[in-house]
Tab-separated table of C-alpha atoms in Angstrom:
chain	number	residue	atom	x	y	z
A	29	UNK	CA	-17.885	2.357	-1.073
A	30	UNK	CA	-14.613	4.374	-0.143
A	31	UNK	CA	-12.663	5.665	-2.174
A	32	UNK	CA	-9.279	8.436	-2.396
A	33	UNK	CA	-8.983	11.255	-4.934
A	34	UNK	CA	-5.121	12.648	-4.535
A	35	UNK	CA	-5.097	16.010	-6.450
A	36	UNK	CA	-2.069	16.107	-8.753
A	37	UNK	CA	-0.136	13.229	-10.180
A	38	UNK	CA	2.820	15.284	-10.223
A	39	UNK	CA	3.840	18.054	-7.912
A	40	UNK	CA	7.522	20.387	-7.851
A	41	UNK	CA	8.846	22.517	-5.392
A	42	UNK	CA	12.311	24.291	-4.761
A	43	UNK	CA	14.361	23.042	-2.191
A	44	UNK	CA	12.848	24.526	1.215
A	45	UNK	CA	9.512	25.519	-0.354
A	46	UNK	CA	6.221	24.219	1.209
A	47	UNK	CA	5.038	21.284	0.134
A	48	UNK	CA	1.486	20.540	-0.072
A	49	UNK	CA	0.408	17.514	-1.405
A	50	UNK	CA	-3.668	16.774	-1.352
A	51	UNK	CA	-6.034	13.846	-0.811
A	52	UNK	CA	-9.849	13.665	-0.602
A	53	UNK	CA	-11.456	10.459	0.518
A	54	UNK	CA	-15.457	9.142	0.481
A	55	UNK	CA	-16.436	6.824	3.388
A	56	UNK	CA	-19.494	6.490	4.780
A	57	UNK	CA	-18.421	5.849	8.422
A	58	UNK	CA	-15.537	7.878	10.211
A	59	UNK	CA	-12.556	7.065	8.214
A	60	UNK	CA	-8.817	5.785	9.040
A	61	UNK	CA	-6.734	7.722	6.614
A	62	UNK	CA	-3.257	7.226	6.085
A	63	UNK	CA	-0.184	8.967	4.322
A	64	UNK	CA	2.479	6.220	2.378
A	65	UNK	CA	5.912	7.399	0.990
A	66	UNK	CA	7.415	5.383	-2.024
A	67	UNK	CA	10.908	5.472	-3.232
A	68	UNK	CA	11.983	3.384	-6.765
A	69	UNK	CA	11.659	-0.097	-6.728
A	70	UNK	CA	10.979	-0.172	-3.081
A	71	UNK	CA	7.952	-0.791	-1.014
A	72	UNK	CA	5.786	2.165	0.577
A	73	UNK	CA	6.313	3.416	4.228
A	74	UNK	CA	3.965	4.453	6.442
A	75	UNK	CA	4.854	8.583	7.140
A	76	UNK	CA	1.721	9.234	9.245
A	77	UNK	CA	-1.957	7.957	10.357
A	78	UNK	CA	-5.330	9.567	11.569
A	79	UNK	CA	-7.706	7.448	13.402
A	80	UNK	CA	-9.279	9.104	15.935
A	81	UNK	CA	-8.170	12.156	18.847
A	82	UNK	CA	-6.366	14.843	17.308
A	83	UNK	CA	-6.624	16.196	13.905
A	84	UNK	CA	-3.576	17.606	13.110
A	85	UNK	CA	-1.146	14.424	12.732
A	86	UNK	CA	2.657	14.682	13.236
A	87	UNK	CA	4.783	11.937	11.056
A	88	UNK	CA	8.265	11.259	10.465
A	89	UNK	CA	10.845	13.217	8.696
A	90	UNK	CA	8.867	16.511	9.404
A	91	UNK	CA	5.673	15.746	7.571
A	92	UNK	CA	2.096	16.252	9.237
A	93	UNK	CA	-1.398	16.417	7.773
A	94	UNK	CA	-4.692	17.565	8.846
A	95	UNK	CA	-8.085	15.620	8.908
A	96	UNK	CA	-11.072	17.677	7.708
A	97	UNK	CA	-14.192	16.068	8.475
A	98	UNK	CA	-16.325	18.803	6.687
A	99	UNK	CA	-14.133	19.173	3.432
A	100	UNK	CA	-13.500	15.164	3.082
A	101	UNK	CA	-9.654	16.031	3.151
A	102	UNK	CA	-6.577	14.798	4.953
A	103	UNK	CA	-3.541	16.979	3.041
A	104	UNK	CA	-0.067	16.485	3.782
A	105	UNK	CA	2.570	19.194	4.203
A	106	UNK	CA	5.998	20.086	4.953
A	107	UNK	CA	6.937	23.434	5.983
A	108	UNK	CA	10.402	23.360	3.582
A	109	UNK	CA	10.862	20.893	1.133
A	110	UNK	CA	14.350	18.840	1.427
A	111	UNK	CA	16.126	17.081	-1.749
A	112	UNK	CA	15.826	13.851	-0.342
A	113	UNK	CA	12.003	14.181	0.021
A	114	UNK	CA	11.718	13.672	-3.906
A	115	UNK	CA	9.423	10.271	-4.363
A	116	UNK	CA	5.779	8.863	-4.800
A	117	UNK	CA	3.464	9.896	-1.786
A	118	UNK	CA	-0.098	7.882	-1.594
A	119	UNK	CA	-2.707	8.679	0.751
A	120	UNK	CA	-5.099	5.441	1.549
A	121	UNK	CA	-7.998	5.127	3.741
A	122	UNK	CA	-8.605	1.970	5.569
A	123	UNK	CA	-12.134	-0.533	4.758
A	124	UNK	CA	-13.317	-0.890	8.119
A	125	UNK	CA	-16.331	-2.827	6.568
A	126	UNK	CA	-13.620	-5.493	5.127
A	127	UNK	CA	-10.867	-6.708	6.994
A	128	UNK	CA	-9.124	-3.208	7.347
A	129	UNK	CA	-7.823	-3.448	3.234
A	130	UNK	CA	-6.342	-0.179	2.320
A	131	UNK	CA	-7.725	1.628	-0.572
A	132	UNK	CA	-5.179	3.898	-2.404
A	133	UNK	CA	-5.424	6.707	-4.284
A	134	UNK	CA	-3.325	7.048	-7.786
A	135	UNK	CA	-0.613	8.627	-6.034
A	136	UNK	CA	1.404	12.083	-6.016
A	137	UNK	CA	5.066	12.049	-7.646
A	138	UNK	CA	6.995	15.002	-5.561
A	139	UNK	CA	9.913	16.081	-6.958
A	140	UNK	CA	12.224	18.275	-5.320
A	141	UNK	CA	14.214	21.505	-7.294
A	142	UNK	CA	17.693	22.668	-5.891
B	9	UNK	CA	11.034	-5.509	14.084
B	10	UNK	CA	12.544	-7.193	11.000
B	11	UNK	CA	10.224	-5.730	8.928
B	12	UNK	CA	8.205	-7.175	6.085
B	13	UNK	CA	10.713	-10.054	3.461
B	14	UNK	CA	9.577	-10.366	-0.192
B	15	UNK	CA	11.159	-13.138	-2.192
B	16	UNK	CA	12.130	-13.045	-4.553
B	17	UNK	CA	12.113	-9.421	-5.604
B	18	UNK	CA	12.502	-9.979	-9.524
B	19	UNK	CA	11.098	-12.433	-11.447
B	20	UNK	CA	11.050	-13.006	-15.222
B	21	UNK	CA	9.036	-15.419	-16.951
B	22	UNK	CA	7.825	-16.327	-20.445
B	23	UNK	CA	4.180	-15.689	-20.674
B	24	UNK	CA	2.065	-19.343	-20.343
B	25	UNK	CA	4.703	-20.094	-16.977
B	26	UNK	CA	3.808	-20.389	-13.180
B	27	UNK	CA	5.193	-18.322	-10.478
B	28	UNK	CA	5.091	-18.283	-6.981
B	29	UNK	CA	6.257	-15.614	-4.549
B	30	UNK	CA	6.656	-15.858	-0.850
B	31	UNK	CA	6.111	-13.337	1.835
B	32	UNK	CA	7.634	-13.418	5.441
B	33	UNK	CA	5.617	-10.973	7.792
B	34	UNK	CA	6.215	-8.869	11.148
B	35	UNK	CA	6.471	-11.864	13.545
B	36	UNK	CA	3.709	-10.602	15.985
B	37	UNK	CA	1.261	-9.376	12.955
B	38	UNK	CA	-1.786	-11.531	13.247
B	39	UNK	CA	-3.531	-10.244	9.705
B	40	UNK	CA	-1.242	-10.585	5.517
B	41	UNK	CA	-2.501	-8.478	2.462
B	42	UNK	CA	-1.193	-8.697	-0.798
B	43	UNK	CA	-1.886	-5.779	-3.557
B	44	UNK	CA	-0.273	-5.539	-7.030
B	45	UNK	CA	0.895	-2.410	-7.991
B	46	UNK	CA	0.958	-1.202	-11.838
B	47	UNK	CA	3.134	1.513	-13.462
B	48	UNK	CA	1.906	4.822	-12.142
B	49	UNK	CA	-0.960	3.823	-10.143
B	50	UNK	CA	-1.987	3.203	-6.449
B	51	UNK	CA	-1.717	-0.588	-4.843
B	52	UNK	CA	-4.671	-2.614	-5.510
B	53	UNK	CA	-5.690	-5.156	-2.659
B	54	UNK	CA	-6.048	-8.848	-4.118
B	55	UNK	CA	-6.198	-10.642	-0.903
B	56	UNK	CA	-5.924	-11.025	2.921
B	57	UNK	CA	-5.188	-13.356	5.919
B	58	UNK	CA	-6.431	-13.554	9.353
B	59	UNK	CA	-3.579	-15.792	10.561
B	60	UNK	CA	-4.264	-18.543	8.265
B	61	UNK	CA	-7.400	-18.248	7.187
B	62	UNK	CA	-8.192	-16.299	3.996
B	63	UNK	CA	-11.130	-14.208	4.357
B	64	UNK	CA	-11.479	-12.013	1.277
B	65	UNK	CA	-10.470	-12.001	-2.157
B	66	UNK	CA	-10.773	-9.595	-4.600
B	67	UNK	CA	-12.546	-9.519	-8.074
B	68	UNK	CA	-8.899	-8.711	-9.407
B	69	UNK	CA	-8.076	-12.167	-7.775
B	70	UNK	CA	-8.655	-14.411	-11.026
B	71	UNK	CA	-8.822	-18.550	-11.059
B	72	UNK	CA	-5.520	-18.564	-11.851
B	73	UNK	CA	-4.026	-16.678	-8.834
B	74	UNK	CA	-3.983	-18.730	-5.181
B	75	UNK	CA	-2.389	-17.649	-1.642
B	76	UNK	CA	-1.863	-19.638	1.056
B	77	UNK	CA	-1.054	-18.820	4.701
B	78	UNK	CA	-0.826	-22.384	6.043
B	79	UNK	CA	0.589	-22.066	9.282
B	80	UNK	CA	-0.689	-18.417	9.516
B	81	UNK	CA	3.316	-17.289	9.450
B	82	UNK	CA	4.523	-16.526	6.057
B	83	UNK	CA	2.414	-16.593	2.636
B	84	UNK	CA	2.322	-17.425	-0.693
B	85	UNK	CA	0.989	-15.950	-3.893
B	86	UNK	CA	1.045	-18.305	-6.951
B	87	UNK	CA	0.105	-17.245	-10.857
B	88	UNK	CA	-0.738	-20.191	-13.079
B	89	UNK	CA	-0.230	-19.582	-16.889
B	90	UNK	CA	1.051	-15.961	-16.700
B	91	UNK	CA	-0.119	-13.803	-18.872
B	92	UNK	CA	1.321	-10.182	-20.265
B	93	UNK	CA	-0.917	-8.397	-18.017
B	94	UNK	CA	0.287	-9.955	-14.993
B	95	UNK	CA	3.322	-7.946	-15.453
B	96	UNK	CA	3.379	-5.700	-11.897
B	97	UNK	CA	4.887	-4.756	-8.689
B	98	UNK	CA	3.275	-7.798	-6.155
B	99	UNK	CA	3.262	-6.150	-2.622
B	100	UNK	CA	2.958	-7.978	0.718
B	101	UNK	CA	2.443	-6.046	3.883
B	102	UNK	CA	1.486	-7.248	7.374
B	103	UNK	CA	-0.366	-5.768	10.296
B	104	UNK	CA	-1.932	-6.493	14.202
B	105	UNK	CA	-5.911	-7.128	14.651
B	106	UNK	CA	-7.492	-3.550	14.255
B	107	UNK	CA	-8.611	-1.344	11.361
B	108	UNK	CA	-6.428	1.264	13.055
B	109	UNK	CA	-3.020	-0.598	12.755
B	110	UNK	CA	-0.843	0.700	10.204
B	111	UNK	CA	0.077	-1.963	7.255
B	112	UNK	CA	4.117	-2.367	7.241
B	113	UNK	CA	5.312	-3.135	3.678
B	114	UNK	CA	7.644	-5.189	2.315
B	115	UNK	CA	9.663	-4.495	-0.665
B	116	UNK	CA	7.717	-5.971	-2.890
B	117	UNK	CA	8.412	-8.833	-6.020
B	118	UNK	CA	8.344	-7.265	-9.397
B	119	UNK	CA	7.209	-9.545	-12.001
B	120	UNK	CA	7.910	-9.589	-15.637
B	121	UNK	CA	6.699	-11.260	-18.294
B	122	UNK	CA	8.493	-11.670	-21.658
């Protein structure tokens, strides 16, 4: 069975720090792994996605991750933290043996210190 | 792209009541998965559509939840005799055929029961 371990339910920086937020996954075939921003009472939105090709991912508003085969791990980062990036990140892999459900992990809450 | 429509996106209802909630996908998405989302935690999948058929269900998925895709457009996700636990965030989200297409979220219905 898959499953996604995000390290850190909560996670601070300063305004313009790195941020580094980190997910581990199990799958026994080659995963699609995928990096969801939440703000309140909204619904998530998709920042970036590995599937196959090139490991380093570019998404939008400046984020990228890397997948890892050999350490299980597809981190996110941003080279300097903005105030607006404050909000719930969740990295999910995708069920390829069911109907392509996502499988979350618990999630990362980033907030963001002037 | 309209994006993913979630109505309605409160509900409150005395425990023992029925609700139903309706979700209005990407027009060109062929495949509809709804998750339920509770306070601090990751989106669980309960269910998904391949155009209008409904091809998995979750354990989560109790007797007294039903969905319905019937003219593999929009959906429906009805509770029968709500109960306090069935107090969450109901997500709908919306994708083309492939395990590599990227789910697109809607806002979600939050549901609260008194």
């Amino acid at each position: 069975a898959q499953s996604v371990t995000q390290l850190g339910s909560h996670v601070s920086v300063s305004e313009g720090a790195l941020v580094l937020l980190r997910c581990n996954y199990s799958s026994s075939v080659p995963p699609y792994l995928f990096w969801y921003v939440q703000y309140p009472n909204q619904g998530l939105q998709l920042l970036l996605k590995y599937t196959t090709g090139a490991t380093l991912v570019k998404g939008i508003n400046g984020f990228e991750a890397e997948f890892k085969k050999s350490e299980t791990s597809f981190h996110l980062t941003k080279p300097s933290a903005h105030m607006s990036d404050a909000a719930e990140y969740f990295c999910a892999v995708s069920d390829r043996s069911q109907g392509g459900k996502l499988i979350f992990g618990q999630g990362t809450e980033l907030s963001v210190k002037p | 792209d309209t994006g993913v429509s979630q109505n309605p996106r409160h509900k409150i209802t005395k425990r023992g009541q029925n609700v139903t909630f309706r979700c209005d996908p990407i027009s060109e998405h062929n495949r509809l998965y709804w998750y339920r989302q509770t306070l601090g935690q990751g989106p669980e999948f309960l269910t998904y559509f391949q155009n209008e058929a409904q091809l998995e269900k979750s354990r989560l998925l109790s007797d007294r939840f039903s969905a319905e895709r019937p003219k593999g457009s929009f959906s429906t996700l009805e509770i029968q005799r709500t109960e306090q636990g069935d107090s969450a965030m109901y997500l709908c989200a919306s994708s083309r055929d492939g395990f590599n297409q990227p789910q697109h979220f809607g806002d979600g219905t939050r549901l609260s029961i008194l």
